[in-house]
Amino acid sequence: MPIGWNQTISQPFIVAFMTQELAPQPIQRVLEIGTGCGYQTAVLSRLVSEVYTIEILEPLGRPPPRTSSALGCANVHTRLADGSVGWPEAAPFDAILVTCAPPEVRKLLSTN
């Protein structure tokens, strides 16, 4: 289903499947790459301790502030940025979920 800016929302089944495969735990910190409309973000926010979500498109990465608070998603941290570089300042994460479809997956060099 289109959400604007040539982007689409994943079918609820796909969101459920990805969430199941992630096997979220209440104490986990999860990084989501590709916020989109925030549907997957909202689902994760009910299942894990903290959700860090990154969106590259400004119209999608800057939703009205009342959206997260209205849904009770106080544990969601949003960043407008290129998700391919992650969120180093907030790392480490217990899990990473890529909900976007990048044209390529870049290999990041470890600093360890």
GROMACS .gro file of C-alpha atoms in nm:
model
  112
    1MET     CA    1   0.000   0.000   0.000
    2PRO     CA    2   0.156   0.336  -0.099
    3ILE     CA    3   0.241   0.581   0.179
    4GLY     CA    4   0.378   0.854  -0.049
    5TRP     CA    5   0.725   0.948  -0.172
    6ASN     CA    6   0.737   0.627  -0.382
    7GLN     CA    7   0.734   0.420  -0.062
    8THR     CA    8   0.499   0.145   0.052
    9ILE     CA    9   0.396  -0.008   0.382
   10SER     CA   10   0.467  -0.376   0.435
   11GLN     CA   11   0.166  -0.604   0.453
   12PRO     CA   12   0.064  -0.678   0.813
   13PHE     CA   13   0.157  -1.043   0.753
   14ILE     CA   14   0.513  -0.942   0.658
   15VAL     CA   15   0.544  -0.718   0.966
   16ALA     CA   16   0.421  -1.008   1.181
   17PHE     CA   17   0.659  -1.253   1.012
   18MET     CA   18   0.963  -1.026   1.050
   19THR     CA   19   0.871  -0.963   1.414
   20GLN     CA   20   0.835  -1.336   1.479
   21GLU     CA   21   1.171  -1.411   1.316
   22LEU     CA   22   1.334  -1.138   1.526
   23ALA     CA   23   1.201  -1.313   1.839
   24PRO     CA   24   1.191  -0.989   2.040
   25GLN     CA   25   1.248  -0.996   2.416
   26PRO     CA   26   1.135  -0.729   2.666
   27ILE     CA   27   1.494  -0.638   2.762
   28GLN     CA   28   1.622  -0.592   2.405
   29ARG     CA   29   1.736  -0.278   2.227
   30VAL     CA   30   1.649  -0.302   1.856
   31LEU     CA   31   1.772  -0.097   1.563
   32GLU     CA   32   1.525  -0.064   1.277
   33ILE     CA   33   1.655   0.055   0.941
   34GLY     CA   34   1.373   0.217   0.743
   35THR     CA   35   1.104   0.371   0.962
   36GLY     CA   36   0.858   0.431   0.679
   37CYS     CA   37   0.515   0.506   0.824
   38GLY     CA   38   0.621   0.368   1.165
   39TYR     CA   39   0.398   0.059   1.169
   40GLN     CA   40   0.681  -0.189   1.238
   41THR     CA   41   0.827   0.062   1.485
   42ALA     CA   42   0.502   0.077   1.681
   43VAL     CA   43   0.477  -0.303   1.692
   44LEU     CA   44   0.836  -0.335   1.818
   45SER     CA   45   0.784  -0.062   2.078
   46ARG     CA   46   0.530  -0.286   2.253
   47LEU     CA   47   0.766  -0.584   2.262
   48VAL     CA   48   1.115  -0.454   2.343
   49SER     CA   49   1.282  -0.214   2.584
   50GLU     CA   50   1.396   0.042   2.325
   51VAL     CA   51   1.357   0.091   1.951
   52TYR     CA   52   1.604   0.303   1.757
   53THR     CA   53   1.470   0.369   1.408
   54ILE     CA   54   1.637   0.542   1.115
   55GLU     CA   55   1.464   0.688   0.809
   56ILE     CA   56   1.644   0.844   0.513
   57LEU     CA   57   1.345   1.031   0.362
   58GLU     CA   58   1.273   1.355   0.545
   59PRO     CA   59   0.893   1.354   0.500
   60LEU     CA   60   0.879   1.009   0.662
   61GLY     CA   61   1.155   1.071   0.916
   62ARG     CA   62   0.989   1.375   1.065
   63PRO     CA   63   0.637   1.260   1.162
   64PRO     CA   64   0.425   1.480   1.386
   65PRO     CA   65   0.563   1.448   1.742
   66ARG     CA   66   0.219   1.359   1.872
   67THR     CA   67   0.217   1.035   1.669
   68SER     CA   68   0.458   0.841   1.891
   69SER     CA   69   0.324   0.986   2.213
   70ALA     CA   70  -0.037   0.925   2.111
   71LEU     CA   71   0.046   0.559   2.055
   72GLY     CA   72   0.234   0.536   2.386
   73CYS     CA   73   0.569   0.478   2.215
   74ALA     CA   74   0.791   0.663   2.465
   75ASN     CA   75   1.067   0.407   2.408
   76VAL     CA   76   1.117   0.498   2.040
   77HIS     CA   77   1.418   0.702   1.928
   78THR     CA   78   1.403   0.834   1.571
   79ARG     CA   79   1.682   0.964   1.351
   80LEU     CA   80   1.670   1.115   1.003
   81ALA     CA   81   1.982   0.970   0.837
   82ASP     CA   82   2.124   0.709   0.603
   83GLY     CA   83   2.058   0.382   0.783
   84SER     CA   84   2.337   0.200   0.603
   85VAL     CA   85   2.584   0.342   0.855
   86GLY     CA   86   2.375   0.235   1.154
   87TRP     CA   87   2.355   0.437   1.476
   88PRO     CA   88   2.704   0.402   1.630
   89GLU     CA   89   2.638   0.632   1.927
   90ALA     CA   90   2.351   0.413   2.046
   91ALA     CA   91   2.517   0.076   1.976
   92PRO     CA   92   2.535  -0.204   2.065
   93PHE     CA   93   2.194  -0.343   1.974
   94ASP     CA   94   2.053  -0.683   2.055
   95ALA     CA   95   1.894  -0.705   1.712
   96ILE     CA   96   1.879  -0.514   1.385
   97LEU     CA   97   1.577  -0.525   1.156
   98VAL     CA   98   1.605  -0.391   0.802
   99THR     CA   99   1.256  -0.294   0.689
  100CYS     CA  100   1.359  -0.106   0.378
  101ALA     CA  101   1.478  -0.232   0.041
  102PRO     CA  102   1.818  -0.077  -0.027
  103PRO     CA  103   1.968  -0.113  -0.377
  104GLU     CA  104   2.273  -0.277  -0.219
  105VAL     CA  105   2.396  -0.390   0.119
  106ARG     CA  106   2.721  -0.218   0.209
  107LYS     CA  107   2.983  -0.394   0.417
  108LEU     CA  108   3.081  -0.189   0.719
  109LEU     CA  109   3.428  -0.217   0.859
  110SER     CA  110   3.453  -0.306   1.225
  111THR     CA  111   3.656  -0.072   1.444
  112ASN     CA  112   3.736  -0.352   1.688
   0.00000   0.00000   0.00000
